[in-house]
Tab-separated table of C-alpha atoms and ligand atoms in Angstrom:
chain	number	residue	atom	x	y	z
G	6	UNK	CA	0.000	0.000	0.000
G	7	UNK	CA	1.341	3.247	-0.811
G	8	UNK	CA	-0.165	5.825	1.063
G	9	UNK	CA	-1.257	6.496	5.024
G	10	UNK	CA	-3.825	8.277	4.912
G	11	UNK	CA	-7.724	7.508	5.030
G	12	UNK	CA	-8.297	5.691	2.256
G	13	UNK	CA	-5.178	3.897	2.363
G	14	UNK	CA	-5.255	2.948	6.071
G	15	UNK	CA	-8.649	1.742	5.517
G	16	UNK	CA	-7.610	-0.990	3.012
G	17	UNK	CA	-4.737	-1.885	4.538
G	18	UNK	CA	-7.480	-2.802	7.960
G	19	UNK	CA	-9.305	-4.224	5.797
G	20	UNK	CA	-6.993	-6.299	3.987
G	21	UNK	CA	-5.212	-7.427	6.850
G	22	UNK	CA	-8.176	-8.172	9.151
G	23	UNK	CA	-8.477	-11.542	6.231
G	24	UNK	CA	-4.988	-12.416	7.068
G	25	UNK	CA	-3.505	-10.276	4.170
G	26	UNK	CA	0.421	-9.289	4.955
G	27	UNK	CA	0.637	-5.608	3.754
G	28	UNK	CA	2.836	-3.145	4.094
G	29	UNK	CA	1.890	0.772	4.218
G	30	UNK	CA	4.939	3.095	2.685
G	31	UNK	CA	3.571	6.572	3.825
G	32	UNK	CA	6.625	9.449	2.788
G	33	UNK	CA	5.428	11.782	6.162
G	34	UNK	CA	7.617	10.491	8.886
G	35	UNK	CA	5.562	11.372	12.026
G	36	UNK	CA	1.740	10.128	11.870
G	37	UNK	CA	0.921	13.649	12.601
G	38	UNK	CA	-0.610	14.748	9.046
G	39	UNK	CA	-1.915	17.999	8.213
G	40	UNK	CA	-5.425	18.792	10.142
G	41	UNK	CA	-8.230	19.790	8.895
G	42	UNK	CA	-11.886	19.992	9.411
G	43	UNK	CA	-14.377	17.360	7.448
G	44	UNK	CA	-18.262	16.815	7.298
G	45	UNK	CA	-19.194	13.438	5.960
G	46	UNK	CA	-22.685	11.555	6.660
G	47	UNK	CA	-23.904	8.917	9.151
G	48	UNK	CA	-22.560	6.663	6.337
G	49	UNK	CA	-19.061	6.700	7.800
G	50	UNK	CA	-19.868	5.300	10.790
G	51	UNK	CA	-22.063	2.649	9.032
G	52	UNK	CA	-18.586	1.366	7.749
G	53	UNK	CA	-16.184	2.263	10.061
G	54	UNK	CA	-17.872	1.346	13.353
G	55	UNK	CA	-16.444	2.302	16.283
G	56	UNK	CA	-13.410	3.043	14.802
G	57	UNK	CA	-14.407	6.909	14.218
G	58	UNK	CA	-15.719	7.942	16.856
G	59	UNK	CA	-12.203	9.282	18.163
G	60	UNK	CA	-12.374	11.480	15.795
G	61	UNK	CA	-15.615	12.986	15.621
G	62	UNK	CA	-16.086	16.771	17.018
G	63	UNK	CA	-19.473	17.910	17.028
G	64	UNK	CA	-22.675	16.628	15.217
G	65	UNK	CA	-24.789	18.490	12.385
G	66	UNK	CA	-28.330	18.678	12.631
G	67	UNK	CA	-29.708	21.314	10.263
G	68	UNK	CA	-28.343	22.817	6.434
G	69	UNK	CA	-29.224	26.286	6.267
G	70	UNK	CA	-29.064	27.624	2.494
G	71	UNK	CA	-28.604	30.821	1.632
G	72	UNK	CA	-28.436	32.855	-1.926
G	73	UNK	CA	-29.190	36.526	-2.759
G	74	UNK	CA	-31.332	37.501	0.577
G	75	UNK	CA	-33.036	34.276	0.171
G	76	UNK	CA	-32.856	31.504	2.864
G	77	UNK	CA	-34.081	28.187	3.310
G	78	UNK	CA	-33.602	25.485	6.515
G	79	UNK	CA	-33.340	21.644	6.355
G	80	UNK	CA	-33.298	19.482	9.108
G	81	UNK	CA	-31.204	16.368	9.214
G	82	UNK	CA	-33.371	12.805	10.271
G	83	UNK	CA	-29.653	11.543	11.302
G	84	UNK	CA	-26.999	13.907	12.170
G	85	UNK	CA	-23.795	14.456	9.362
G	86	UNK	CA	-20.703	14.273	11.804
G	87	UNK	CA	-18.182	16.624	11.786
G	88	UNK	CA	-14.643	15.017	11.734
G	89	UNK	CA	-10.869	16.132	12.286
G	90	UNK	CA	-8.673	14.479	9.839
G	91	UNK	CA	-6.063	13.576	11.793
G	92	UNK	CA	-7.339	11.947	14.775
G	93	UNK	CA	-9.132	10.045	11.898
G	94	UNK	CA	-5.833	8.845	10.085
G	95	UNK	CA	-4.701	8.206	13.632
G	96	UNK	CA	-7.243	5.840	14.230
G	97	UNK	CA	-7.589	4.033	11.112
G	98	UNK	CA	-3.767	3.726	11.577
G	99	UNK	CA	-4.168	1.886	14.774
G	100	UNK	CA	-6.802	-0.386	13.589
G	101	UNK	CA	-4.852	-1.416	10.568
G	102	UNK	CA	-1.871	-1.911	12.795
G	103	UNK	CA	-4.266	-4.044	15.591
G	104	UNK	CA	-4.986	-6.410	12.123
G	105	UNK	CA	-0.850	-7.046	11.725
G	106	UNK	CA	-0.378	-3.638	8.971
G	107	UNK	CA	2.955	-2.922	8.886
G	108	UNK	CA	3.345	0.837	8.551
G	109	UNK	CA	6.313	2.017	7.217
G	110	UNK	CA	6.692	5.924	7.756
G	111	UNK	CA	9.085	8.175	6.396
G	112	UNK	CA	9.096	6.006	2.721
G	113	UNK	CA	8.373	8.093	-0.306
G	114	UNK	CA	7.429	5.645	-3.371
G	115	UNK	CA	9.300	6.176	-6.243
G	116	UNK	CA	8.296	3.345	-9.126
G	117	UNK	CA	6.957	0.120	-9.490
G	118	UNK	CA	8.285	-2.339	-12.153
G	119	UNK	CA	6.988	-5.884	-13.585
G	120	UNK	CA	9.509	-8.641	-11.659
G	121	UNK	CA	9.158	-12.000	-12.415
G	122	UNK	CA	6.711	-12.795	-9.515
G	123	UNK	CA	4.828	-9.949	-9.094
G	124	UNK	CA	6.101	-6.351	-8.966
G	125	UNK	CA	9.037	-5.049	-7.715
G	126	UNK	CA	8.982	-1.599	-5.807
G	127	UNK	CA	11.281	1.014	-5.305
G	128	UNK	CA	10.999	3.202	-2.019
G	129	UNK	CA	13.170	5.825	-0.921
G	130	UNK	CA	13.762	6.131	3.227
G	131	UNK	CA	13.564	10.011	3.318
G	132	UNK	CA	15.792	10.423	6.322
G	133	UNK	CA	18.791	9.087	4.649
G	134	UNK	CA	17.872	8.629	0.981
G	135	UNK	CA	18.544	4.769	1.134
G	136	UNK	CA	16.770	2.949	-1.464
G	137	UNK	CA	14.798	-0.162	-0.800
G	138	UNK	CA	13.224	-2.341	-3.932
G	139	UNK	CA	10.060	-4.659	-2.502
G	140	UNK	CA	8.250	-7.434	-3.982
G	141	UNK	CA	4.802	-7.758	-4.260
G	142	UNK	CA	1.935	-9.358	-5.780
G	143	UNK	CA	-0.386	-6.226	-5.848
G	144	UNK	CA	0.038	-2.541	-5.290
G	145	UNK	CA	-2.487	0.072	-3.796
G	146	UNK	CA	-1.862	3.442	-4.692
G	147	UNK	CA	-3.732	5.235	-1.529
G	148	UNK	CA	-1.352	8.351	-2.515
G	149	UNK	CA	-3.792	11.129	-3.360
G	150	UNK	CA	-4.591	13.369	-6.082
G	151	UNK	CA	-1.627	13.664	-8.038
G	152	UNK	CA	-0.515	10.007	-7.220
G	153	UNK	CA	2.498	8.636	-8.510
G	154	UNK	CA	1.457	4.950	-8.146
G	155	UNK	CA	-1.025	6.191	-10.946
G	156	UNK	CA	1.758	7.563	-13.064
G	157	UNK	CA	3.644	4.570	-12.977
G	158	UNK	CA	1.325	2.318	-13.909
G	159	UNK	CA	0.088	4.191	-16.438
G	160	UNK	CA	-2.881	6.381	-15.839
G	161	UNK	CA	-3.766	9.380	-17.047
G	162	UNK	CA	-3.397	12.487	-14.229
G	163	UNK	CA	-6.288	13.439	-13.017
G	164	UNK	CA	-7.808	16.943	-13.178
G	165	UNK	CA	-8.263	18.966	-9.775
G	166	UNK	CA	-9.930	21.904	-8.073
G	167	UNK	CA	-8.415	24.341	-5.159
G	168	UNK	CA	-10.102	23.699	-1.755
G	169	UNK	CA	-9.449	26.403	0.774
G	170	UNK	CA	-10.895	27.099	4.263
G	171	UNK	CA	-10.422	29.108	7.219
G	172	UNK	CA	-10.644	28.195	10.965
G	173	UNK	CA	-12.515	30.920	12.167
G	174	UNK	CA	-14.633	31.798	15.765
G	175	UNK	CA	-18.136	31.031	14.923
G	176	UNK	CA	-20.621	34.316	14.388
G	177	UNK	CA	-23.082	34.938	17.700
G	178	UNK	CA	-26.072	34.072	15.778
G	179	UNK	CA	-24.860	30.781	14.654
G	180	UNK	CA	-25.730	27.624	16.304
G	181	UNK	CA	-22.957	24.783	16.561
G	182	UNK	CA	-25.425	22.118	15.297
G	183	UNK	CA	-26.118	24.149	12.161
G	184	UNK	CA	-23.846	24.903	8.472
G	185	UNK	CA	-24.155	27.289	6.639
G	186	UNK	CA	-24.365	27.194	2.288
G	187	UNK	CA	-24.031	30.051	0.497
G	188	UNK	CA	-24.453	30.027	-2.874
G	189	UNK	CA	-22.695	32.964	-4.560
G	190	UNK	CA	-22.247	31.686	-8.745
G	191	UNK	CA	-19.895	35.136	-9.439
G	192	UNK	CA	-17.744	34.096	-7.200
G	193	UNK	CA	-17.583	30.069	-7.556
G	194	UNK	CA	-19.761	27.540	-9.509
G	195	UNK	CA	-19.638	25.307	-6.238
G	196	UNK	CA	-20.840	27.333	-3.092
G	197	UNK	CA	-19.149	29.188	0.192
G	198	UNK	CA	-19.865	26.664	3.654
G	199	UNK	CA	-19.395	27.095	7.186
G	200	UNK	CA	-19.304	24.212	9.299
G	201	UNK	CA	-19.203	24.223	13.590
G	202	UNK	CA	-16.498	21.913	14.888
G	203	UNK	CA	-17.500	23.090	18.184
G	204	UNK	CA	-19.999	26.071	20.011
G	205	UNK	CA	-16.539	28.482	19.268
G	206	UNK	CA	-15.020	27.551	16.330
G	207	UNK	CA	-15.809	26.690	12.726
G	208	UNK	CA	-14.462	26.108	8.609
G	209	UNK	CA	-15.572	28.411	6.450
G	210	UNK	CA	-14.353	27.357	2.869
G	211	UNK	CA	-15.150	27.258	-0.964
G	212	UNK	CA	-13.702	25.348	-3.690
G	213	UNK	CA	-12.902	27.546	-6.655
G	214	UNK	CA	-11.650	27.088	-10.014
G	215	UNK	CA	-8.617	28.370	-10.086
G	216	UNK	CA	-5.991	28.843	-7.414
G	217	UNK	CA	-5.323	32.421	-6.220
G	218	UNK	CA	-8.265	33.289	-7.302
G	219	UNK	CA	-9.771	30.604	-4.723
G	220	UNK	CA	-7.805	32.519	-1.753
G	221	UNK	CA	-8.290	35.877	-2.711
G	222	UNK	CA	-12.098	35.429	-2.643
G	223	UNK	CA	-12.146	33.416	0.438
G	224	UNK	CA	-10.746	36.571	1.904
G	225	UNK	CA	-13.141	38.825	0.928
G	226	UNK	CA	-15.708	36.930	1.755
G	227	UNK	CA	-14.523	36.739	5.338
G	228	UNK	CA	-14.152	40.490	5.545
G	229	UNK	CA	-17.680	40.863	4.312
G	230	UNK	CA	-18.841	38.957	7.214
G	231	UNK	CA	-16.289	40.508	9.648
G	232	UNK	CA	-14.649	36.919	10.261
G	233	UNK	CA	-10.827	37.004	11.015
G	234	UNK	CA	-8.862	33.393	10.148
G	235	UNK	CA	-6.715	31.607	13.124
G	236	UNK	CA	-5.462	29.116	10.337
G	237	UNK	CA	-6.453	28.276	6.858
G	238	UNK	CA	-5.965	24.307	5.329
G	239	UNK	CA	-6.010	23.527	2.072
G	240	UNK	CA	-5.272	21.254	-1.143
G	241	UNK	CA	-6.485	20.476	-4.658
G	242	UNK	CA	-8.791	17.748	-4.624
G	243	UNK	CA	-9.667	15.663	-8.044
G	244	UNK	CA	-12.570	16.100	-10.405
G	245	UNK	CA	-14.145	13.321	-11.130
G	246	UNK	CA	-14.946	13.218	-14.482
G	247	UNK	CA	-15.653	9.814	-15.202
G	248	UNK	CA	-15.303	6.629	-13.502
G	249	UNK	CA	-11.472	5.572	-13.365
G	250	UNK	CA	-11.036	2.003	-13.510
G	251	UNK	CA	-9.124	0.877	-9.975
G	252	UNK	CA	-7.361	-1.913	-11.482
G	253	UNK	CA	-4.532	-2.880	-13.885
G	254	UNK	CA	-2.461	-5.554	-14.793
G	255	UNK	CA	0.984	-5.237	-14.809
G	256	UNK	CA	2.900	-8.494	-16.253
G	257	UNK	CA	1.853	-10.829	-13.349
G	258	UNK	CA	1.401	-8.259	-10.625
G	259	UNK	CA	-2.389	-5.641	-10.347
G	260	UNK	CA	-1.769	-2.214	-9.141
G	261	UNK	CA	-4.705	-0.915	-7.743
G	262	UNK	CA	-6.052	2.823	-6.835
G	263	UNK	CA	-8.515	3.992	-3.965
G	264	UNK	CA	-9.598	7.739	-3.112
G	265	UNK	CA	-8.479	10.696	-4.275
G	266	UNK	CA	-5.999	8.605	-6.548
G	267	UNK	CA	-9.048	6.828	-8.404
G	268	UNK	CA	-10.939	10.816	-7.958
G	269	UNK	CA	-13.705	9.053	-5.590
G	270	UNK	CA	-14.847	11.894	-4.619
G	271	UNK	CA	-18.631	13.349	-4.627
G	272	UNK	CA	-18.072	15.914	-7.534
G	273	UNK	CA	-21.658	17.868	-6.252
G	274	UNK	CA	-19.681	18.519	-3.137
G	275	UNK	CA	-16.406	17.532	-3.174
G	276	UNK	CA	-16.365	15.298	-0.491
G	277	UNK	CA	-14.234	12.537	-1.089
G	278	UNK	CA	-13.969	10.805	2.798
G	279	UNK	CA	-17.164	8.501	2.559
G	280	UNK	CA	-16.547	7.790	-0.997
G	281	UNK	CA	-12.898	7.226	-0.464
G	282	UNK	CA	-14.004	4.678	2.440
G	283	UNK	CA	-16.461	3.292	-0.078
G	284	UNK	CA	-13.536	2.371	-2.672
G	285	UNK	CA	-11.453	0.731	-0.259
G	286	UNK	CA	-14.200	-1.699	0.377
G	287	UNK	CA	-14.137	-2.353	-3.232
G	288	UNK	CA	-10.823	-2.761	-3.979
G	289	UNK	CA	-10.658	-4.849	-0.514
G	290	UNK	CA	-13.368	-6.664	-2.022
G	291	UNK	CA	-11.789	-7.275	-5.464
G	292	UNK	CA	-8.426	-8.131	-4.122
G	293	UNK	CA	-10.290	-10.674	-1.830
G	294	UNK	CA	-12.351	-12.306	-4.592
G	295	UNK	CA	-9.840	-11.983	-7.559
G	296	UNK	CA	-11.940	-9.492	-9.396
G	297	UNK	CA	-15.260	-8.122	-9.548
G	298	UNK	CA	-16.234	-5.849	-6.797
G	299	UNK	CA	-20.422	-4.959	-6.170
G	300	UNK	CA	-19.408	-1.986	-3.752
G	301	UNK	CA	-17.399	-0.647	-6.653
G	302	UNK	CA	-20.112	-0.931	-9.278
G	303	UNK	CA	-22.631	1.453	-6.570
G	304	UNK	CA	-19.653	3.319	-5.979
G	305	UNK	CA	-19.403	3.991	-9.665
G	306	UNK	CA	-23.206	4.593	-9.863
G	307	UNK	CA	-23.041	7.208	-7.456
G	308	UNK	CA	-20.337	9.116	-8.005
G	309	UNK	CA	-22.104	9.602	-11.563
G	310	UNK	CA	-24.903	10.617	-10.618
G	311	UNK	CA	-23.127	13.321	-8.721
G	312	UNK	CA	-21.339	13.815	-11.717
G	313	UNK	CA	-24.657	14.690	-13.795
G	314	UNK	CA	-25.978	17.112	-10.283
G	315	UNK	CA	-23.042	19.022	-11.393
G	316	UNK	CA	-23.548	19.360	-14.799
G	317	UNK	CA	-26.497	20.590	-13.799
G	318	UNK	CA	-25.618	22.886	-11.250
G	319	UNK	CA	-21.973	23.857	-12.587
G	320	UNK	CA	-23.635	27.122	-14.968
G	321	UNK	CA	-26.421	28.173	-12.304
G	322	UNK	CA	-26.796	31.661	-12.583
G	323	UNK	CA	-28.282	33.591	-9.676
G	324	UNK	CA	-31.434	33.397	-10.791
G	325	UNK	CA	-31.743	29.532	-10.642
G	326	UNK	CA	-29.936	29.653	-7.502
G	327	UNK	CA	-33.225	32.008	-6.187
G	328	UNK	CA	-35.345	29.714	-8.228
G	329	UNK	CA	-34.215	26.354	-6.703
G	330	UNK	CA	-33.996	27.903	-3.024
G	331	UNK	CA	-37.877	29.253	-3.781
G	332	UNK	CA	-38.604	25.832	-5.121
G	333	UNK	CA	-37.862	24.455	-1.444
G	334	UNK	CA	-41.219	23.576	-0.148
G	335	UNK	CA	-41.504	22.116	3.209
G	336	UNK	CA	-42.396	18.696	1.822
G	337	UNK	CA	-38.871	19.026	-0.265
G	338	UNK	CA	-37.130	20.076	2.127
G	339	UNK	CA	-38.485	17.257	4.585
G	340	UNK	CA	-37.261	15.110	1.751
G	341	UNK	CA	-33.714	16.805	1.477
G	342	UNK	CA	-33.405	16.269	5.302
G	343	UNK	CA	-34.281	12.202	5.314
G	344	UNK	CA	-31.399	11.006	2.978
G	345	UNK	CA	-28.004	11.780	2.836
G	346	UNK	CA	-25.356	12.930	-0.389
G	347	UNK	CA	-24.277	9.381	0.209
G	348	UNK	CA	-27.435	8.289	-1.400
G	349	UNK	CA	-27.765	10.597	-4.212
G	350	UNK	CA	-30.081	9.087	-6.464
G	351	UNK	CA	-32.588	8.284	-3.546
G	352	UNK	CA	-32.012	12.345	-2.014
G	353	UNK	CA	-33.385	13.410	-5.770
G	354	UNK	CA	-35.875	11.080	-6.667
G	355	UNK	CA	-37.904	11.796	-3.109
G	356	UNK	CA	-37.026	15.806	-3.477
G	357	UNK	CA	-38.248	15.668	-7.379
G	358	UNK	CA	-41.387	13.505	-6.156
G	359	UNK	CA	-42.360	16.426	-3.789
G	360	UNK	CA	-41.411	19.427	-6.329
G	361	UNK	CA	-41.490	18.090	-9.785
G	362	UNK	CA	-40.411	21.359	-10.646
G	363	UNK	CA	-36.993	20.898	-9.725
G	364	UNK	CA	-36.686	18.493	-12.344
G	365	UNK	CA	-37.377	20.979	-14.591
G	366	UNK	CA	-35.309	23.317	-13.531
G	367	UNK	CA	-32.427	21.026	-12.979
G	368	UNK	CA	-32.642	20.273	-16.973
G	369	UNK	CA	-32.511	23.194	-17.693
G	370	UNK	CA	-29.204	23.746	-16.346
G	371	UNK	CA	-27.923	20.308	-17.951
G	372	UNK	CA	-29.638	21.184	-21.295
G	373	UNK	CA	-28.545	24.544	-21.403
G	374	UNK	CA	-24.780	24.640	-20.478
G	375	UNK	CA	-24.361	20.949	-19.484
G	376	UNK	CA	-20.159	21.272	-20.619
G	377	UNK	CA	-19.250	23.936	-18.305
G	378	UNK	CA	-17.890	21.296	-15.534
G	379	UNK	CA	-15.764	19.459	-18.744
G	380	UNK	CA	-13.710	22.108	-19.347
G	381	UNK	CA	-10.331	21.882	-17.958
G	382	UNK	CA	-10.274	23.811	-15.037
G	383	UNK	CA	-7.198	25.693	-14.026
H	15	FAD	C1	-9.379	21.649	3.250
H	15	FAD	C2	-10.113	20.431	2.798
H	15	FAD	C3	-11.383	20.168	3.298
H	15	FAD	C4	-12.072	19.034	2.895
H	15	FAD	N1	-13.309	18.813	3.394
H	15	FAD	C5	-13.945	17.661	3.122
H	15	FAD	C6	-15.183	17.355	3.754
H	15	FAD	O1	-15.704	18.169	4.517
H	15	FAD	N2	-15.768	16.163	3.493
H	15	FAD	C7	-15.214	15.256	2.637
H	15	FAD	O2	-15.780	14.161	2.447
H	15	FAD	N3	-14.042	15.516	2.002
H	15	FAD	C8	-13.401	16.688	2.238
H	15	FAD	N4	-12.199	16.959	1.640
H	15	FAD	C9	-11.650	15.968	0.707
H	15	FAD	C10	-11.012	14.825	1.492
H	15	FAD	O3	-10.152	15.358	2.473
H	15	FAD	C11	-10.221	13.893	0.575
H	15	FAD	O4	-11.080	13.456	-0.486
H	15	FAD	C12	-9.732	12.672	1.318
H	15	FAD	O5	-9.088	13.049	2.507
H	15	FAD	C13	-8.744	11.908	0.452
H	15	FAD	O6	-8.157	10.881	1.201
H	15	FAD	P1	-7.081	9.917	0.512
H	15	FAD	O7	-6.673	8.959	1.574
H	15	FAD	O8	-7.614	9.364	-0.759
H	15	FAD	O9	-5.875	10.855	0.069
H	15	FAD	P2	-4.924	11.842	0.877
H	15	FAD	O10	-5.529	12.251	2.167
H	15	FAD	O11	-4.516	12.897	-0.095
H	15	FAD	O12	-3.670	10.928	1.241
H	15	FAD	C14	-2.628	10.586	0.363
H	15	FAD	C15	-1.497	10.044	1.240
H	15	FAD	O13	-0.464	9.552	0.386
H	15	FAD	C16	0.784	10.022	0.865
H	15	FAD	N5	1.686	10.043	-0.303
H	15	FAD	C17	1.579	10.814	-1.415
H	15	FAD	N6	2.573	10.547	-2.268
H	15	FAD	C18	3.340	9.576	-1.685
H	15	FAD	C19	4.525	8.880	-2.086
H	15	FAD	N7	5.140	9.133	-3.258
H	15	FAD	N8	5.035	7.945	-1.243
H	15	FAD	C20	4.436	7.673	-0.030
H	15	FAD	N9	3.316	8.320	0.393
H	15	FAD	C21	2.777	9.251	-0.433
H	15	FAD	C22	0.481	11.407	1.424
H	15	FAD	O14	1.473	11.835	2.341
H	15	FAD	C23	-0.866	11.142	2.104
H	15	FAD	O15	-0.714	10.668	3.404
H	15	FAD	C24	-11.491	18.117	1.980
H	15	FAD	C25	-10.221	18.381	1.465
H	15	FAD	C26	-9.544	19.532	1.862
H	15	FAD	C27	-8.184	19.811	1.281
């Protein structure tokens, strides 16, 4: 496995909790990785178990949208949890390492080559620069968006976006169980958020288009809303564009990809931590079985469908953003609230049962500038 970090650690568990020996080469050299502040759905715990809970902060019960003076409220049936990313790694670490993971920190992955058993991989110890060549049957390239795994094996980069977002003391009137959406289309075709990770304390982010562009704006939003940053995190996360196939052959070895390395990630949103955790089920699952994977043919259904929700949504202009927000009846609404972005095409088919005119407008969007998110983005 190359790669500690969530989806990585999570297939290494996985793998070695069915008597797998792996080996996790992860370049940073303390398990300290960068923090920062995630919202994912009930889903995770559904597949981690008790594993997360160390790293859950605080508990989201109600989406409050907001677009040109316009405001709408949905309450959650089951709470999204907010989550800190690296007591998360840390835990997933330790659960991998409970299952017999070997974790090798401080190992930056260099190549992979066919050998006559398997593959033969070449690691660098950063401390010293000493090279060390390893032979395996498969490879897992858990190494993120611009992964190298991916390179040497032969597919193509992927395309990513600029996530930014700013720890910041949470306004007066804001309520710790409650984010915040804004959707402002001048300033980013995906939307502003602010999420509690406590009563004090909170992310308030966007994903842009292009990078100091991304920062700039993030900046003057905060002004507008008199918020001063303690700390901003950030990184480019992949665009999913179309499903990328987590397996190839390599003479008589398979390199695999999970997460942000296969761009599992919820293109809508962005999120990538449930569908990340959904991947290395799959490719757990196909390792295991010597193939085919069900959890990766859902995965692959969702993350499409997400894909065509931003087609959709990529070219709003303000007015459909007022549109959809006035399209929000209670009964929609109710419906927004009793499924999660984990279960896209269930979340749309109850909301479009309950305000059929969201279909419409939804098409519209598709029909009218449905290649905006296919450009390259910068
Ligand atoms: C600021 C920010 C906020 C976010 N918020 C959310 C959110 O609220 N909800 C959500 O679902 N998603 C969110 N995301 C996206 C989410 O964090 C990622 O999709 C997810 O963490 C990806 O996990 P991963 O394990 O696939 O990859 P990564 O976390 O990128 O891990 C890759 C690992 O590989 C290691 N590595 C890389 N190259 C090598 C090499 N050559 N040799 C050895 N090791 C290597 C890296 O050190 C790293 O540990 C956010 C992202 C950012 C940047």
């Amino acid at each position: 496995m190359i790669g500690g970090s969530a989806a990585g650690l999570f297939t290494a568990a996985l793998l070695a909790e069915r008597g797998v020996f792996v080996r996790v080469f992860e370049r940073i050299e303390v398990l300290e990785p960068a923090e920062r502040t995630l919202i994912v759905t009930e889903r995770m715990r559904t597949i981690l178990g008790r594993a997360a809970e160390p790293a859950i902060l605080n508990r989201i019960r109600r989406f409050e949208l907001y677009t040109d003076g316009r405001a709408a409220t949905i309450a959650l049936k089951n709470p999204d949890f907010v989550v800190e990313r690296r007591r998360l790694i840390q835990a997933l670490a330790a659960r991998a390492e409970r299952a017999g993971a070997r974790i090798d920190l401080g190992h930056r992955f260099h190549t992979l080559r066919e050998s006559e058993n398997g593959l033969s991989i070449e690691v660098e110890r950063c401390v010293d620069g000493c090279q060390e060549a390893v032979r395996a049957e498969a490879v897992v390239g858990g190494d993120g968006a611009a992964s190298r795994v991916a390179r040497a094996a032969g597919w193509a980069p992927l395309e990513t976006v600029p996530l930014v977002q700013a720890i910041v003391r949470l306004p007066a009137d804001m309520a710790p169980d409650t984010v915040r959406v804004w959707f402002v289309p001048q300033d980013t075709p995906y939307f502003y958020w602010l999420i509690p990770e406590s009563s004090t304390r909170g992310a308030l982010g966007m994903i842009g288009e292009s990078g100091p562009e991304t920062r700039s704006r993030l900046e003057r939003f905060l002004e507008k809303r008199r918020l001063d940053a303690l700390e901003f995190q950030g990184a480019r996360i992949p665009v999913y564009k179309r499903w990328v196939p987590v397996r190839r052959q390599l003479g008589n070895g398979s390199v695999y990809l999970v997460g942000d390395a296969a761009a599992q990630v919820k293109v809508s949103t962005v999120g990538g931590v449930v569908t990340g955790f959904r991947g290395a089920l799959g490719v757990a699952e196909a390792i295991l079985n010597g193939g085919s994977s069900r959890v990766l043919r859902n995965l692959r259904r969702e993350l499409d469908f997400h894909l065509l929700l931003r087609r959709s949504l990529h070219r709003f202009q303000q007015s459909d953003y007022s549109r959809l927000v006035d399209l929000l009846n209670d009964s929609a609404k109710k419906s927004l609230g009793e499924s999660t972005r984990d279960e896209a095409w269930q979340l749309l088919w109850r909301v479009c049962l309950r305000q059929p005119r969201l279909v419409l407008l939804g098409l519209r969007g598709l029909l009218m500038r449905s290649n905006a998110i296919d450009k390259p983005a910068q």
